[in-house]
CSV table of C-alpha atoms in Angstrom, one decimal:
chain,number,residue,atom,x,y,z
W,18,ASP,CA,129.0,-27.2,47.2
W,19,GLN,CA,132.4,-26.9,45.5
W,20,GLN,CA,134.6,-25.1,48.0
W,21,VAL,CA,137.7,-25.3,45.7
W,22,LYS,CA,137.3,-24.5,42.1
W,23,GLN,CA,139.6,-24.7,39.1
W,24,ASN,CA,137.5,-22.9,36.4
W,25,SER,CA,139.8,-23.8,33.5
W,26,PRO,CA,139.5,-27.4,32.5
W,27,SER,CA,142.5,-27.1,30.2
W,28,LEU,CA,145.4,-24.9,29.3
W,29,SER,CA,147.7,-25.1,26.3
W,30,VAL,CA,151.2,-23.5,26.4
W,31,GLN,CA,154.2,-23.4,24.2
W,32,GLU,CA,157.5,-24.8,25.5
W,33,GLY,CA,159.6,-22.2,27.2
W,34,ARG,CA,156.7,-19.9,28.0
W,35,ILE,CA,155.0,-19.4,31.4
W,36,SER,CA,152.1,-21.6,32.5
W,37,ILE,CA,149.6,-20.0,34.9
W,38,LEU,CA,147.1,-22.3,36.6
W,39,ASN,CA,144.4,-20.7,38.7
W,40,CYS,CA,142.3,-21.8,41.7
W,41,ASP,CA,139.6,-20.1,43.7
W,42,TYR,CA,138.2,-21.1,47.1
W,43,THR,CA,135.2,-20.1,49.1
W,44,ASN,CA,135.9,-21.3,52.6
W,45,SER,CA,137.8,-18.6,54.6
W,46,MET,CA,138.8,-21.2,57.1
W,47,PHE,CA,141.3,-22.8,54.7
W,48,ASP,CA,144.8,-21.9,55.7
W,49,TYR,CA,147.1,-24.3,53.9
W,50,PHE,CA,147.1,-24.8,50.1
W,51,LEU,CA,148.9,-27.3,47.9
W,52,TRP,CA,149.4,-28.1,44.2
W,53,TYR,CA,149.6,-31.6,42.9
W,54,LYS,CA,150.5,-32.9,39.5
W,55,LYS,CA,149.0,-36.1,38.2
W,56,TYR,CA,150.0,-38.3,35.2
W,57,PRO,CA,147.6,-41.0,33.9
W,58,ALA,CA,147.7,-44.2,35.9
W,59,GLU,CA,149.6,-42.6,38.7
W,60,GLY,CA,148.7,-41.0,41.9
W,61,PRO,CA,148.9,-37.2,42.5
W,62,THR,CA,152.4,-36.0,43.1
W,63,PHE,CA,153.0,-33.2,45.5
W,64,LEU,CA,154.5,-30.1,43.9
W,65,ILE,CA,154.4,-27.1,46.2
W,66,SER,CA,152.5,-25.7,49.1
W,67,ILE,CA,151.8,-22.4,50.8
W,68,SER,CA,150.6,-21.4,54.2
W,69,SER,CA,148.1,-18.6,54.6
W,70,ILE,CA,150.7,-16.4,56.4
W,71,LYS,CA,152.6,-16.1,53.2
W,72,ASP,CA,151.7,-14.7,49.8
W,73,LYS,CA,154.3,-16.4,47.7
W,74,ASN,CA,156.4,-19.6,47.8
W,75,GLU,CA,159.0,-20.7,45.2
W,76,ASP,CA,160.6,-24.0,44.4
W,77,GLY,CA,162.7,-24.1,41.3
W,78,ARG,CA,160.5,-23.5,38.2
W,79,PHE,CA,157.3,-23.5,40.4
W,80,THR,CA,155.9,-20.5,42.2
W,81,VAL,CA,152.6,-20.4,44.1
W,82,PHE,CA,150.9,-17.1,44.8
W,83,LEU,CA,148.2,-16.7,47.4
W,84,ASN,CA,145.7,-13.7,47.5
W,85,LYS,CA,143.7,-14.2,50.7
W,86,SER,CA,141.4,-11.3,50.2
W,87,ALA,CA,140.4,-12.6,46.8
W,88,LYS,CA,140.5,-16.2,47.9
W,89,HIS,CA,142.6,-17.0,44.9
W,90,LEU,CA,145.8,-18.9,44.3
W,91,SER,CA,147.8,-19.5,41.3
W,92,LEU,CA,150.7,-21.8,40.2
W,93,HIS,CA,153.3,-20.4,37.8
W,94,ILE,CA,155.6,-22.7,35.9
W,95,VAL,CA,158.4,-21.1,34.1
W,96,PRO,CA,159.8,-22.1,31.8
W,97,SER,CA,157.2,-24.7,30.8
W,98,GLN,CA,158.5,-28.0,29.5
W,99,PRO,CA,156.7,-30.8,27.6
W,100,GLY,CA,157.2,-33.1,30.6
W,101,ASP,CA,155.0,-30.7,32.6
W,102,SER,CA,152.0,-31.9,30.6
W,103,ALA,CA,149.7,-33.4,33.2
W,104,VAL,CA,146.6,-32.7,35.3
W,105,TYR,CA,147.2,-30.2,38.0
W,106,PHE,CA,145.0,-30.1,41.1
W,107,CYS,CA,144.9,-27.5,43.8
W,108,ALA,CA,143.9,-28.5,47.3
W,109,ALA,CA,143.1,-26.7,50.5
W,110,GLU,CA,143.2,-27.6,54.1
W,111,ARG,CA,141.2,-26.1,57.0
W,112,ASP,CA,142.7,-24.6,60.1
W,113,ALA,CA,144.3,-27.3,62.2
W,114,GLY,CA,142.1,-26.5,65.2
W,115,GLY,CA,139.0,-27.5,63.2
W,116,THR,CA,137.5,-30.9,62.9
W,117,SER,CA,138.7,-31.3,59.3
W,118,TYR,CA,142.3,-31.8,60.5
W,119,GLY,CA,144.4,-33.2,57.7
W,120,LYS,CA,141.5,-33.4,55.3
W,121,LEU,CA,142.3,-32.0,51.8
W,122,THR,CA,139.6,-30.5,49.6
W,123,PHE,CA,140.5,-30.7,46.0
W,124,GLY,CA,139.6,-28.8,42.9
W,125,GLN,CA,138.5,-30.6,39.8
W,126,GLY,CA,141.8,-30.2,38.0
W,127,THR,CA,143.2,-28.5,35.0
W,128,ILE,CA,144.8,-30.4,32.1
W,129,LEU,CA,148.0,-28.6,31.1
W,130,THR,CA,149.5,-29.4,27.7
W,131,VAL,CA,152.9,-28.0,26.9
W,132,HIS,CA,153.7,-28.1,23.2
W,133,PRO,CA,157.3,-28.5,21.9
S,24,ASP,CA,157.9,-43.1,43.4
S,25,SER,CA,156.1,-41.5,46.4
S,26,GLY,CA,157.0,-44.5,48.7
S,27,VAL,CA,153.3,-45.2,49.3
S,28,THR,CA,152.3,-48.7,48.1
S,29,GLN,CA,148.7,-49.7,47.3
S,30,THR,CA,147.5,-53.1,46.4
S,31,PRO,CA,145.9,-54.4,44.3
S,32,LYS,CA,146.2,-52.0,41.4
S,33,HIS,CA,142.9,-53.2,39.8
S,34,LEU,CA,139.9,-55.0,41.3
S,35,ILE,CA,136.9,-56.2,39.4
S,36,THR,CA,134.0,-57.6,41.3
S,37,ALA,CA,130.2,-57.8,41.4
S,38,THR,CA,127.4,-55.9,43.2
S,39,GLY,CA,126.8,-57.0,46.7
S,40,GLN,CA,130.4,-58.2,47.2
S,41,ARG,CA,133.0,-57.1,49.7
S,42,VAL,CA,136.6,-56.1,49.0
S,43,THR,CA,139.6,-54.9,50.9
S,44,LEU,CA,142.1,-52.4,49.7
S,45,ARG,CA,145.5,-52.2,51.2
S,46,CYS,CA,148.0,-49.3,51.8
S,47,SER,CA,151.5,-49.2,53.1
S,48,PRO,CA,152.6,-45.6,54.0
S,49,ARG,CA,156.0,-44.1,53.4
S,50,SER,CA,158.6,-45.1,55.9
S,51,GLY,CA,158.3,-42.9,58.9
S,52,ASP,CA,154.8,-41.6,58.1
S,53,LEU,CA,152.3,-42.1,60.9
S,54,SER,CA,149.2,-40.8,59.1
S,55,VAL,CA,147.2,-42.5,56.4
S,56,TYR,CA,144.4,-40.9,54.4
S,57,TRP,CA,141.9,-42.5,52.0
S,58,TYR,CA,140.4,-40.7,49.1
S,59,GLN,CA,137.9,-41.7,46.4
S,60,GLN,CA,138.1,-40.3,42.9
S,61,SER,CA,135.0,-40.8,40.8
S,62,LEU,CA,134.4,-39.3,37.4
S,63,ASP,CA,131.8,-36.8,38.5
S,64,GLN,CA,133.0,-36.1,42.1
S,65,GLY,CA,136.7,-35.6,41.8
S,66,LEU,CA,139.0,-36.5,44.7
S,67,GLN,CA,137.0,-36.8,47.9
S,68,PHE,CA,138.4,-37.4,51.4
S,69,LEU,CA,137.1,-40.5,53.1
S,70,ILE,CA,139.0,-41.0,56.3
S,71,GLN,CA,142.3,-40.4,58.2
S,72,TYR,CA,144.1,-42.6,60.7
S,73,TYR,CA,147.1,-41.5,62.8
S,74,ASN,CA,149.2,-44.0,64.6
S,75,GLY,CA,146.4,-46.6,64.7
S,76,GLU,CA,143.6,-44.2,65.7
S,77,GLU,CA,140.8,-42.6,63.6
S,78,ARG,CA,141.6,-38.9,63.3
S,79,ALA,CA,139.1,-37.4,60.8
S,80,LYS,CA,136.2,-38.5,58.8
S,81,GLY,CA,134.7,-37.3,55.5
S,82,ASN,CA,131.7,-38.4,53.7
S,83,ILE,CA,132.4,-42.0,54.1
S,84,LEU,CA,129.5,-44.4,53.6
S,85,GLU,CA,128.5,-46.7,56.4
S,86,ARG,CA,129.2,-49.6,54.1
S,87,PHE,CA,132.9,-48.6,54.1
S,88,SER,CA,135.3,-49.0,57.0
S,89,ALA,CA,139.0,-48.7,57.5
S,90,GLN,CA,141.6,-49.5,60.1
S,91,GLN,CA,145.3,-48.9,60.6
S,92,PHE,CA,147.4,-51.7,62.1
S,93,PRO,CA,150.4,-51.6,64.5
S,94,ASP,CA,152.8,-51.8,61.6
S,95,LEU,CA,151.0,-48.6,60.2
S,96,HIS,CA,149.6,-50.2,57.1
S,97,SER,CA,146.0,-49.5,56.5
S,98,GLU,CA,143.1,-51.3,54.9
S,99,LEU,CA,139.9,-49.9,53.5
S,100,ASN,CA,137.0,-52.3,53.5
S,101,LEU,CA,134.1,-51.8,51.1
S,102,SER,CA,131.0,-54.0,51.5
S,103,SER,CA,127.6,-54.5,49.9
S,104,LEU,CA,129.2,-53.0,46.8
S,105,GLU,CA,127.0,-51.0,44.4
S,106,LEU,CA,127.7,-49.9,40.8
S,107,GLY,CA,128.3,-46.3,42.0
S,108,ASP,CA,131.3,-47.5,44.1
S,109,SER,CA,133.3,-47.9,41.0
S,110,ALA,CA,136.1,-45.4,41.3
S,111,LEU,CA,139.8,-44.9,41.9
S,112,TYR,CA,140.7,-45.2,45.6
S,113,PHE,CA,143.9,-43.4,46.7
S,114,CYS,CA,145.8,-43.7,49.9
S,115,ALA,CA,148.1,-41.0,51.0
S,116,SER,CA,150.4,-40.6,54.0
S,117,SER,CA,152.1,-37.9,56.0
S,118,VAL,CA,154.6,-37.7,58.8
S,119,GLY,CA,152.4,-36.1,61.5
S,120,SER,CA,148.7,-36.1,62.5
S,121,GLY,CA,147.8,-33.5,59.9
S,122,GLY,CA,147.9,-29.8,59.4
S,123,ASN,CA,150.3,-27.8,57.2
S,124,GLN,CA,152.2,-30.8,55.8
S,125,PRO,CA,152.0,-32.4,52.4
S,126,GLN,CA,150.3,-35.7,51.8
S,127,HIS,CA,152.0,-38.2,49.5
S,128,PHE,CA,149.8,-40.4,47.4
S,129,GLY,CA,150.0,-43.9,46.1
S,130,ASP,CA,149.1,-44.9,42.6
S,131,GLY,CA,145.6,-46.0,43.6
S,132,THR,CA,143.4,-49.0,43.3
S,133,ARG,CA,140.9,-49.0,40.4
S,134,LEU,CA,137.7,-50.7,41.6
S,135,SER,CA,135.2,-51.8,38.9
S,136,ILE,CA,131.8,-53.1,39.9
S,137,LEU,CA,130.0,-55.2,37.3
């Protein structure tokens, strides 16, 4: 049962344009969401997170939007740069009062390619 | 550089053997998490330790065990290895015991079972 889904295996974008990566989840107990970027032969690098009490969080070129009613989050990168080319994972964490304390559930990842 | 150190980077061994993967968390982090990334399963949570105590458990096999030592480094022990255990094993760390804080990942140990 895939509780966190990234339905687009890949995305190709021109440099300078906006990249929008999407993620859907099914477990309504998730209350904290994160995006990670991963280059080959490296571990995932934390990008940005959002708590379920917010619907938007910004950090420089990265903005994460959360739509709780739709159980959907998205990562916007603007402007996109060739160095952003990587695999992007969304991850979700359950309410801290549950037994899954600290456990992250990951999506399968989306390969972003930014063309010069 | 995340500050999380994993050794070794690569490990090649045979079925039935036992291996130990090591992780040093970021300075100041008390929690250590272990994840397995295989081709068909993606990143799967295995286990979490906080300040030396087991905190949360995922779908970790009984053949696998972990511990966190007083200096906060952690080891993941995999025994009676099977071909299906071939995967990337990541360690992550965070400041607190979990909940609403990012985890920072090491570069992983690639385990190949021949």
